[in-house]
Short mmCIF file of C-alpha atoms in Angstrom, two decimals:
data_model
loop_
_atom_site.label_atom_id
_atom_site.label_comp_id
_atom_site.label_asym_id
_atom_site.label_seq_id
_atom_site.Cartn_x
_atom_site.Cartn_y
_atom_site.Cartn_z
CA UNK B 23 23.68 -11.76 13.72
CA UNK B 24 23.40 -8.55 11.74
CA UNK B 25 23.50 -5.24 13.58
CA UNK B 26 22.11 -2.15 11.85
CA UNK B 27 20.69 1.19 12.91
CA UNK B 28 17.38 0.94 11.04
CA UNK B 29 15.64 -2.19 9.80
CA UNK B 30 12.84 -1.68 7.26
CA UNK B 31 10.35 -4.51 6.93
CA UNK B 32 8.85 -4.49 3.44
CA UNK B 33 10.11 -2.98 0.20
CA UNK B 34 7.00 -1.40 -1.28
CA UNK B 35 6.24 2.22 -2.17
CA UNK B 36 5.84 3.44 1.42
CA UNK B 37 9.20 2.06 2.50
CA UNK B 38 10.90 3.33 -0.65
CA UNK B 39 9.41 6.81 -0.21
CA UNK B 40 10.61 7.13 3.39
CA UNK B 41 14.13 5.76 2.92
CA UNK B 42 14.61 7.73 -0.33
CA UNK B 43 13.92 10.91 1.61
CA UNK B 44 16.53 9.95 4.20
CA UNK B 45 19.17 8.99 1.65
CA UNK B 46 18.59 12.00 -0.61
CA UNK B 47 18.86 14.33 2.38
CA UNK B 48 21.90 12.55 3.83
CA UNK B 49 23.53 10.01 1.48
CA UNK B 50 25.65 8.48 4.26
CA UNK B 51 22.54 7.02 5.87
CA UNK B 52 22.24 4.42 3.10
CA UNK B 53 24.91 2.31 4.81
CA UNK B 54 22.99 2.31 8.08
CA UNK B 55 19.68 0.90 6.97
CA UNK B 56 18.63 -2.48 5.70
CA UNK B 57 15.32 -3.56 4.17
CA UNK B 58 14.02 -7.11 4.24
CA UNK B 59 11.46 -8.39 1.75
CA UNK B 60 10.73 -11.91 0.49
CA UNK B 61 11.47 -10.87 -3.10
CA UNK B 62 14.80 -9.23 -2.25
CA UNK B 63 14.05 -6.14 -4.34
CA UNK B 64 12.01 -2.97 -4.25
CA UNK B 65 8.37 -2.80 -5.42
CA UNK B 66 7.99 -6.48 -6.33
CA UNK B 67 4.57 -7.03 -4.71
CA UNK B 68 3.26 -3.72 -6.06
CA UNK B 69 4.40 -4.51 -9.61
CA UNK B 70 2.97 -8.04 -9.40
CA UNK B 71 -0.45 -6.77 -8.28
CA UNK B 72 -0.62 -4.24 -11.10
CA UNK B 73 0.36 -6.92 -13.58
CA UNK B 74 -2.16 -9.43 -12.22
CA UNK B 75 -5.01 -6.94 -12.55
CA UNK B 76 -3.77 -5.59 -15.91
CA UNK B 77 -3.65 -2.03 -14.56
CA UNK B 78 -1.97 0.17 -17.14
CA UNK B 79 -2.11 3.57 -15.41
CA UNK B 80 -1.94 4.70 -11.79
CA UNK B 81 -4.79 6.51 -10.08
CA UNK B 82 -2.40 8.82 -8.22
CA UNK B 83 -1.27 12.09 -9.84
CA UNK B 84 2.22 12.41 -11.27
CA UNK B 85 3.48 14.40 -8.28
CA UNK B 86 2.90 11.43 -5.95
CA UNK B 87 5.83 9.04 -6.10
CA UNK B 88 8.79 7.94 -3.90
CA UNK B 89 11.32 10.61 -4.96
CA UNK B 90 11.59 13.55 -2.51
CA UNK B 91 11.41 15.97 -5.46
CA UNK B 92 7.70 15.99 -6.30
CA UNK B 93 8.42 17.12 -9.87
CA UNK B 94 10.99 14.40 -10.54
CA UNK B 95 8.69 11.98 -12.35
CA UNK B 96 7.13 14.71 -14.48
CA UNK B 97 10.49 16.11 -15.49
CA UNK B 98 11.84 12.64 -16.19
CA UNK B 99 9.07 12.20 -18.74
CA UNK B 100 9.44 15.54 -20.53
CA UNK B 101 6.41 17.05 -18.80
CA UNK B 102 6.43 20.40 -20.62
CA UNK B 103 6.50 18.96 -24.12
CA UNK B 104 3.81 16.30 -23.93
CA UNK B 105 0.09 16.80 -24.60
CA UNK B 106 -2.30 15.84 -21.82
CA UNK B 107 -4.74 13.68 -23.73
CA UNK B 108 -2.91 11.75 -26.45
CA UNK B 109 -3.25 8.02 -25.94
CA UNK B 110 -0.06 6.08 -25.42
CA UNK B 111 1.69 8.88 -23.56
CA UNK B 112 3.52 8.07 -20.30
CA UNK B 113 1.56 10.68 -18.32
CA UNK B 114 -2.20 10.72 -18.69
CA UNK B 115 -4.81 13.44 -18.30
CA UNK B 116 -4.83 16.66 -16.33
CA UNK B 117 -3.41 14.94 -13.24
CA UNK B 118 -0.47 13.61 -15.30
CA UNK B 119 -1.03 10.10 -13.97
CA UNK B 120 1.90 7.84 -14.89
CA UNK B 121 1.50 4.58 -16.72
CA UNK B 122 2.40 1.46 -14.78
CA UNK B 123 5.55 0.86 -16.82
CA UNK B 124 6.76 4.45 -16.42
CA UNK B 125 6.21 4.36 -12.66
CA UNK B 126 7.99 1.00 -12.31
CA UNK B 127 11.01 2.23 -14.28
CA UNK B 128 11.11 5.46 -12.27
CA UNK B 129 11.19 3.53 -8.97
CA UNK B 130 13.92 1.18 -10.22
CA UNK B 131 16.02 4.14 -11.32
CA UNK B 132 15.49 5.88 -7.97
CA UNK B 133 16.62 2.81 -6.02
CA UNK B 134 19.68 2.41 -8.25
CA UNK B 135 20.92 6.01 -8.10
CA UNK B 136 20.47 6.24 -4.33
CA UNK B 137 22.23 2.94 -3.65
CA UNK B 138 19.06 1.49 -2.13
CA UNK B 139 18.84 -1.35 -4.64
CA UNK B 140 21.76 -2.95 -2.78
CA UNK B 141 20.11 -2.59 0.63
CA UNK B 142 17.35 -5.22 0.36
CA UNK B 143 17.81 -8.65 1.92
CA UNK B 144 15.63 -11.49 0.56
CA UNK B 145 14.08 -12.57 3.86
CA UNK B 146 10.94 -12.59 5.98
CA UNK B 147 10.67 -11.39 9.57
CA UNK B 148 9.01 -14.09 11.68
CA UNK B 149 9.42 -12.56 15.13
CA UNK B 150 10.17 -9.17 16.65
CA UNK B 151 11.12 -8.61 20.28
CA UNK B 152 12.74 -5.82 22.30
CA UNK B 153 16.49 -6.40 22.23
CA UNK B 154 18.08 -7.37 25.51
CA UNK B 155 21.50 -5.86 24.85
CA UNK B 156 23.99 -4.77 22.23
CA UNK B 157 25.37 -1.51 20.85
CA UNK B 158 22.26 -0.96 18.72
CA UNK B 159 19.81 -2.13 21.37
CA UNK B 160 16.24 -1.58 20.38
CA UNK B 161 14.72 -4.54 18.56
CA UNK B 162 15.74 -8.06 17.66
CA UNK B 163 14.11 -9.37 14.49
CA UNK B 164 14.23 -13.08 13.78
CA UNK B 165 14.30 -13.99 10.09
CA UNK B 166 12.82 -17.03 8.42
CA UNK B 167 16.21 -18.79 8.24
CA UNK B 168 16.70 -18.39 12.00
CA UNK B 169 19.21 -15.55 11.78
CA UNK B 170 18.75 -12.33 13.74
CA UNK B 171 18.88 -8.65 12.89
CA UNK B 172 19.37 -6.30 15.80
CA UNK B 173 18.35 -2.70 15.13
CA UNK B 174 17.94 0.50 17.07
CA UNK B 175 14.72 1.08 15.20
CA UNK B 176 12.34 -0.94 13.03
CA UNK B 177 10.15 0.60 10.33
CA UNK B 178 7.30 -1.75 9.49
CA UNK B 179 6.05 -1.13 5.97
CA UNK B 180 4.04 -4.27 5.35
CA UNK B 181 0.39 -4.17 4.40
CA UNK B 182 -1.54 -6.76 6.47
CA UNK B 183 -5.22 -6.70 5.60
CA UNK B 184 -8.38 -8.68 6.21
CA UNK B 185 -10.81 -9.14 3.29
CA UNK B 186 -14.12 -7.32 3.67
CA UNK B 187 -16.88 -9.66 2.52
CA UNK B 188 -20.67 -9.07 2.89
CA UNK B 189 -22.07 -11.47 5.48
CA UNK B 190 -24.44 -13.09 2.96
CA UNK B 191 -21.64 -13.84 0.49
CA UNK B 192 -20.39 -17.38 0.99
CA UNK B 193 -16.92 -17.89 -0.43
CA UNK B 194 -16.14 -21.12 -2.23
CA UNK B 195 -14.27 -22.24 -5.34
CA UNK B 196 -16.64 -20.25 -7.56
CA UNK B 197 -16.83 -17.21 -5.24
CA UNK B 198 -13.44 -15.68 -4.43
CA UNK B 199 -12.18 -12.42 -3.03
CA UNK B 200 -10.41 -10.05 -5.42
CA UNK B 201 -7.06 -10.77 -3.71
CA UNK B 202 -7.36 -14.39 -4.89
CA UNK B 203 -8.48 -13.70 -8.45
CA UNK B 204 -6.48 -15.11 -11.36
CA UNK B 205 -7.59 -13.14 -14.41
CA UNK B 206 -5.88 -15.61 -16.75
CA UNK B 207 -8.62 -18.16 -16.01
CA UNK B 208 -11.31 -16.06 -17.72
CA UNK B 209 -12.71 -17.59 -20.89
CA UNK B 210 -14.83 -16.17 -23.68
CA UNK B 211 -18.54 -16.54 -22.97
CA UNK B 212 -18.05 -17.10 -19.26
CA UNK B 213 -20.73 -15.48 -17.07
CA UNK B 214 -19.07 -13.50 -14.34
CA UNK B 215 -20.29 -11.17 -11.58
CA UNK B 216 -18.01 -8.66 -9.87
CA UNK B 217 -19.28 -7.34 -6.54
CA UNK B 218 -18.16 -3.84 -5.58
CA UNK B 219 -18.09 -0.31 -6.90
CA UNK B 220 -14.49 0.74 -6.42
CA UNK B 221 -11.43 0.95 -8.64
CA UNK B 222 -10.45 -2.68 -8.11
CA UNK B 223 -13.94 -3.93 -8.93
CA UNK B 224 -14.03 -1.84 -12.08
CA UNK B 225 -10.59 -2.94 -13.19
CA UNK B 226 -11.36 -6.63 -12.72
CA UNK B 227 -14.66 -6.28 -14.55
CA UNK B 228 -12.89 -4.57 -17.44
CA UNK B 229 -10.21 -7.25 -17.70
CA UNK B 230 -12.83 -10.00 -17.76
CA UNK B 231 -14.96 -8.20 -20.35
CA UNK B 232 -11.97 -7.67 -22.62
CA UNK B 233 -11.26 -11.41 -22.35
CA UNK B 234 -14.72 -12.11 -23.77
CA UNK B 235 -16.68 -12.81 -20.58
CA UNK B 236 -20.27 -11.68 -20.05
CA UNK B 237 -19.77 -9.42 -17.01
CA UNK B 238 -22.10 -7.74 -14.56
CA UNK B 239 -20.81 -5.30 -11.96
CA UNK B 240 -22.97 -5.05 -8.84
CA UNK B 241 -22.44 -2.41 -6.15
CA UNK B 242 -24.40 -1.95 -2.96
CA UNK B 243 -24.34 1.86 -3.08
CA UNK B 244 -24.49 4.53 -5.78
CA UNK B 245 -21.84 5.04 -8.41
CA UNK B 246 -19.07 7.34 -7.16
CA UNK B 247 -17.00 8.64 -10.06
CA UNK B 248 -14.05 10.70 -8.82
CA UNK B 249 -10.47 10.97 -9.99
CA UNK B 250 -8.82 10.54 -6.57
CA UNK B 251 -9.59 7.86 -4.00
CA UNK B 252 -9.30 10.49 -1.23
CA UNK B 253 -9.81 14.24 -1.54
CA UNK B 254 -6.49 16.08 -1.79
CA UNK B 255 -7.49 18.16 1.23
CA UNK B 256 -6.63 15.16 3.40
CA UNK B 257 -2.96 15.85 2.71
CA UNK B 258 -3.31 19.39 4.04
CA UNK B 259 -3.72 21.00 7.44
CA UNK B 260 -7.25 22.26 6.78
CA UNK B 261 -8.44 18.64 7.00
CA UNK B 262 -5.74 17.08 9.16
CA UNK B 263 -5.67 19.59 12.02
CA UNK B 264 -9.36 19.02 12.91
CA UNK B 265 -8.86 15.27 12.40
CA UNK B 266 -5.92 15.14 14.81
CA UNK B 267 -7.83 17.19 17.36
CA UNK B 268 -10.17 14.20 17.78
CA UNK B 269 -8.98 12.57 21.00
CA UNK B 270 -10.88 9.29 20.67
CA UNK B 271 -9.07 6.94 18.25
CA UNK B 272 -12.34 5.10 17.59
CA UNK B 273 -13.90 8.32 16.31
CA UNK B 274 -10.85 8.92 14.13
CA UNK B 275 -11.35 5.46 12.68
CA UNK B 276 -14.99 6.25 11.91
CA UNK B 277 -13.88 9.39 10.05
CA UNK B 278 -11.40 7.42 7.96
CA UNK B 279 -13.97 4.78 7.09
CA UNK B 280 -16.55 7.39 6.08
CA UNK B 281 -14.06 9.12 3.78
CA UNK B 282 -12.62 5.99 2.19
CA UNK B 283 -15.73 4.82 0.39
CA UNK B 284 -15.36 2.91 -2.86
CA UNK B 285 -15.06 4.98 -6.03
CA UNK B 286 -13.56 4.79 -9.48
CA UNK B 287 -12.10 7.18 -12.01
CA UNK B 288 -14.11 8.61 -14.89
CA UNK B 289 -11.88 7.01 -17.52
CA UNK B 290 -12.37 3.56 -15.99
CA UNK B 291 -16.14 4.05 -15.85
CA UNK B 292 -16.11 5.02 -19.52
CA UNK B 293 -14.02 1.96 -20.42
CA UNK B 294 -16.55 -0.26 -18.65
CA UNK B 295 -19.38 1.25 -20.67
CA UNK B 296 -17.39 0.84 -23.89
CA UNK B 297 -16.80 -2.83 -23.00
CA UNK B 298 -20.56 -3.36 -22.47
CA UNK B 299 -20.22 -4.18 -18.77
CA UNK B 300 -23.64 -3.92 -17.12
CA UNK B 301 -23.41 -2.00 -13.86
CA UNK B 302 -26.16 -2.43 -11.28
CA UNK B 303 -25.60 0.25 -8.62
CA UNK B 304 -27.66 1.04 -5.51
CA UNK B 305 -28.33 -2.69 -5.34
CA UNK B 306 -28.58 -2.79 -1.56
CA UNK B 307 -27.49 -5.87 0.38
CA UNK B 308 -25.55 -8.35 -1.72
CA UNK B 309 -25.56 -12.12 -1.43
CA UNK B 310 -23.90 -14.98 -3.25
CA UNK B 311 -23.88 -18.71 -2.71
CA UNK B 312 -22.60 -21.79 -4.56
CA UNK B 313 -24.85 -23.53 -7.05
CA UNK B 314 -23.38 -26.64 -8.63
CA UNK B 315 -20.22 -25.67 -10.46
CA UNK B 316 -21.25 -22.01 -10.45
CA UNK B 317 -22.91 -19.54 -8.14
CA UNK B 318 -26.00 -17.40 -7.67
CA UNK B 319 -25.80 -13.69 -6.92
CA UNK B 320 -28.68 -11.97 -5.16
CA UNK B 321 -29.34 -8.22 -5.18
CA UNK B 322 -32.33 -5.91 -5.31
CA UNK B 323 -34.76 -8.80 -5.11
CA UNK B 324 -33.25 -10.52 -8.16
CA UNK B 325 -31.15 -13.66 -8.45
CA UNK B 326 -28.64 -14.18 -11.26
CA UNK B 327 -26.80 -17.42 -11.94
CA UNK B 328 -23.20 -17.03 -13.07
CA UNK B 329 -20.13 -19.18 -13.53
CA UNK B 330 -17.89 -17.15 -11.22
CA UNK B 331 -18.15 -14.36 -8.64
CA UNK B 332 -15.30 -12.01 -7.82
CA UNK B 333 -15.83 -10.22 -4.51
CA UNK B 334 -14.13 -6.83 -4.81
CA UNK B 335 -15.71 -5.23 -1.76
CA UNK B 336 -12.38 -4.20 -0.28
CA UNK B 337 -10.21 -5.14 2.65
CA UNK B 338 -9.38 -3.61 5.99
CA UNK B 339 -5.91 -2.97 7.44
CA UNK B 340 -5.37 -5.02 10.57
CA UNK B 341 -2.20 -5.68 12.56
CA UNK B 342 -3.71 -8.97 13.68
CA UNK B 343 -3.47 -10.31 10.12
CA UNK B 344 0.34 -10.31 10.48
CA UNK B 345 1.50 -12.79 13.14
CA UNK B 346 4.52 -10.70 14.15
CA UNK B 347 2.43 -7.58 14.74
CA UNK B 348 -0.36 -9.62 16.29
CA UNK B 349 2.06 -10.72 18.99
CA UNK B 350 3.05 -7.10 19.67
CA UNK B 351 -0.65 -6.23 20.00
CA UNK B 352 -1.19 -9.19 22.33
CA UNK B 353 1.73 -7.96 24.44
CA UNK B 354 0.03 -4.62 24.93
CA UNK B 355 0.81 -2.40 21.94
CA UNK B 356 -2.36 -0.26 21.68
CA UNK B 357 -4.82 -0.67 18.83
CA UNK B 358 -8.47 -0.13 17.92
CA UNK B 359 -9.81 -3.38 16.48
CA UNK B 360 -6.57 -3.96 14.62
CA UNK B 361 -5.72 -0.34 13.80
CA UNK B 362 -2.55 0.61 15.73
CA UNK B 363 -2.65 3.76 17.84
CA UNK B 364 0.54 5.61 16.91
CA UNK B 365 2.11 8.74 18.35
CA UNK B 366 2.67 11.86 16.26
CA UNK B 367 6.01 10.39 15.06
CA UNK B 368 4.32 7.22 13.77
CA UNK B 369 5.79 5.12 16.60
CA UNK B 370 3.61 2.27 17.84
CA UNK B 371 6.13 1.32 20.49
CA UNK B 372 9.41 3.07 21.20
CA UNK B 373 11.56 2.50 18.13
CA UNK B 374 8.84 0.66 16.16
CA UNK B 375 7.47 2.82 13.33
CA UNK B 376 4.40 1.82 11.30
CA UNK B 377 3.78 2.97 7.71
CA UNK B 378 1.00 2.63 5.16
CA UNK B 379 -2.72 2.22 5.73
CA UNK B 380 -1.99 1.06 9.28
CA UNK B 381 -0.95 4.65 10.08
CA UNK B 382 -4.40 6.06 9.29
CA UNK B 383 -5.20 7.07 12.88
CA UNK B 384 -2.30 9.54 12.68
CA UNK B 385 -2.02 10.38 8.97
CA UNK B 386 -5.73 10.30 8.13
CA UNK B 387 -7.62 8.68 5.24
CA UNK B 388 -4.80 9.20 2.72
CA UNK B 389 -2.32 7.15 4.78
CA UNK B 390 -2.43 4.15 2.47
CA UNK B 391 -1.88 5.87 -0.88
CA UNK B 392 1.21 7.44 -2.45
CA UNK B 393 0.31 10.87 -1.13
CA UNK B 394 0.17 9.38 2.36
CA UNK B 395 3.59 7.81 1.82
CA UNK B 396 5.00 11.26 1.02
CA UNK B 397 3.34 12.67 4.13
CA UNK B 398 4.96 9.94 6.22
CA UNK B 399 8.35 10.65 4.65
CA UNK B 400 8.04 14.33 5.56
CA UNK B 401 7.08 13.45 9.13
CA UNK B 402 9.95 10.97 9.49
CA UNK B 403 12.61 13.10 7.76
CA UNK B 404 14.20 14.18 11.08
CA UNK B 405 14.37 10.52 12.17
CA UNK B 406 16.98 9.45 9.61
CA UNK B 407 19.25 6.54 10.56
CA UNK B 408 22.11 7.55 12.82
CA UNK B 409 25.64 7.31 11.43
CA UNK B 410 28.90 6.81 13.35
CA UNK B 411 29.38 10.57 13.31
CA UNK B 412 25.93 11.11 14.81
CA UNK B 413 26.57 8.59 17.56
CA UNK B 414 30.22 9.55 18.07
CA UNK B 415 31.12 5.90 18.06
CA UNK B 416 34.66 4.58 18.44
CA UNK B 417 35.00 2.03 15.63
CA UNK B 418 38.06 0.36 17.11
CA UNK B 419 37.50 -3.29 17.79
CA UNK B 420 34.37 -3.40 15.66
CA UNK B 421 34.19 -5.84 12.77
CA UNK B 422 32.26 -3.58 10.40
CA UNK B 423 32.01 -4.52 6.75
CA UNK B 424 32.36 -1.94 3.98
CA UNK B 425 28.58 -1.80 3.59
CA UNK B 426 28.16 -0.58 7.18
CA UNK B 427 26.60 -3.81 8.44
CA UNK B 428 28.29 -5.57 11.34
CA UNK B 429 28.12 -9.36 11.10
CA UNK B 430 28.99 -11.86 13.80
#
C-alpha cells in the first residue's frame, strides 16, 4: 500500500496546471503528491490527440498554459522579438497561440524543473472508496494491479465524456464518431463527409482534404467564426458572479450549453476554403445511414452518398462514463444528468476534487479549456498538499522513503 497526502488521477493539462501551482508556490509539496496515469507521464493523451488530428497550433492564447507565471511561455519563446504573422513562428497571430510542438516542449520542461516528471505512476484507478483508517485517512484508491493508494485527498483530472450524435445518424463501420477517427486511413479520391461546425470538425475536414479526399463539411447551424471557443469574459467576475448566483444547477448547465456552441477559428476556416472543402452550413437536422460499403448523408432535403462519414458533433462530459465516478454517483454524490455538483472549492465529496469540463457547474463554460485549468489552479492554491511540518507529524517509527511516499 502507498500512503500519500494527495493523489491526482490523470496527468493532462488540468492536473499539471494545478500541481504546478502548488509546487511553484511551495516546492516541498512535490514529495507529498502522486499522479497516476496509464502512460506514466504528463500530457501523453493530449499530445496523442493533437498528433492524431494533425493539429499544428493551439486555439488557446499564449498566456494560457500550466505554468503559474502567465508570461512564461511567451518569454520562453522570445516574445518581444518575434513578428506576429510570419509563418513558421512558434507563436501565431495576435493571441500569440503556441504551436503544438512548442507547447509540448514547454510542458515537458515545466514538469522536469519542478520535479513533477518523477511523480507519475503508470497505473489506472479502478475503484475509489472512503478510507476506513490510516494516518492519511480520506480515500482508498485501488489500482489496476490490485495495489492500493491511500490519500487524504484525491484530485480527479480525467475527462470522461459521452459522444453527442444526432438521433438520425446511425453509427457503423463507415460512420464513426470523431473520437474513433484514424486519419491515416484517408486515401486520395475518397468521398468523405464531416458532420459538425466546430474546431474538431474543421480540423478533420482539413486533414482529409490535404490527403486528397473529396470532402464536404455539413453543419446543422450557421458558421460561427471566432478565435476563442469561449468568450474571455467567462474567466472574469463580470460573467462568473451572475453565473454563480444561479441557485439551480440545472439552469447553470443550460447556461454552459448555450455558451459552448461549436465554432472555429478564422485561420482554420480560411484553410478549409483554400483546400476546396465545401461547407454546407444551416443544414438543419442531419442524418446518415449505411449504404453498402459506404454511407448516405441527408441534410436540407438532399442526400449525398459518400465512402465515409466522420461525426464531429461533439461530446458531453459525464461522470457516468467513468466506472469509478459512476459508482460514486450511484452512492449518492450529487450530479445533474452526469454533471457533478461541486462546492465552491471544487469538492464533489469531502476530499474528492474534480477538475476539467466536469467542473463547469462551478467554474462556468471555460472549465474545460486551458483558461479554466488556470482558474481551477487559482481556486485550489490554498489547498496544497500538507507536508510533515503542516501536520506536525512525528516521523519516528514511520518507514518513509526519500521520495516522501510510505510503502508497506
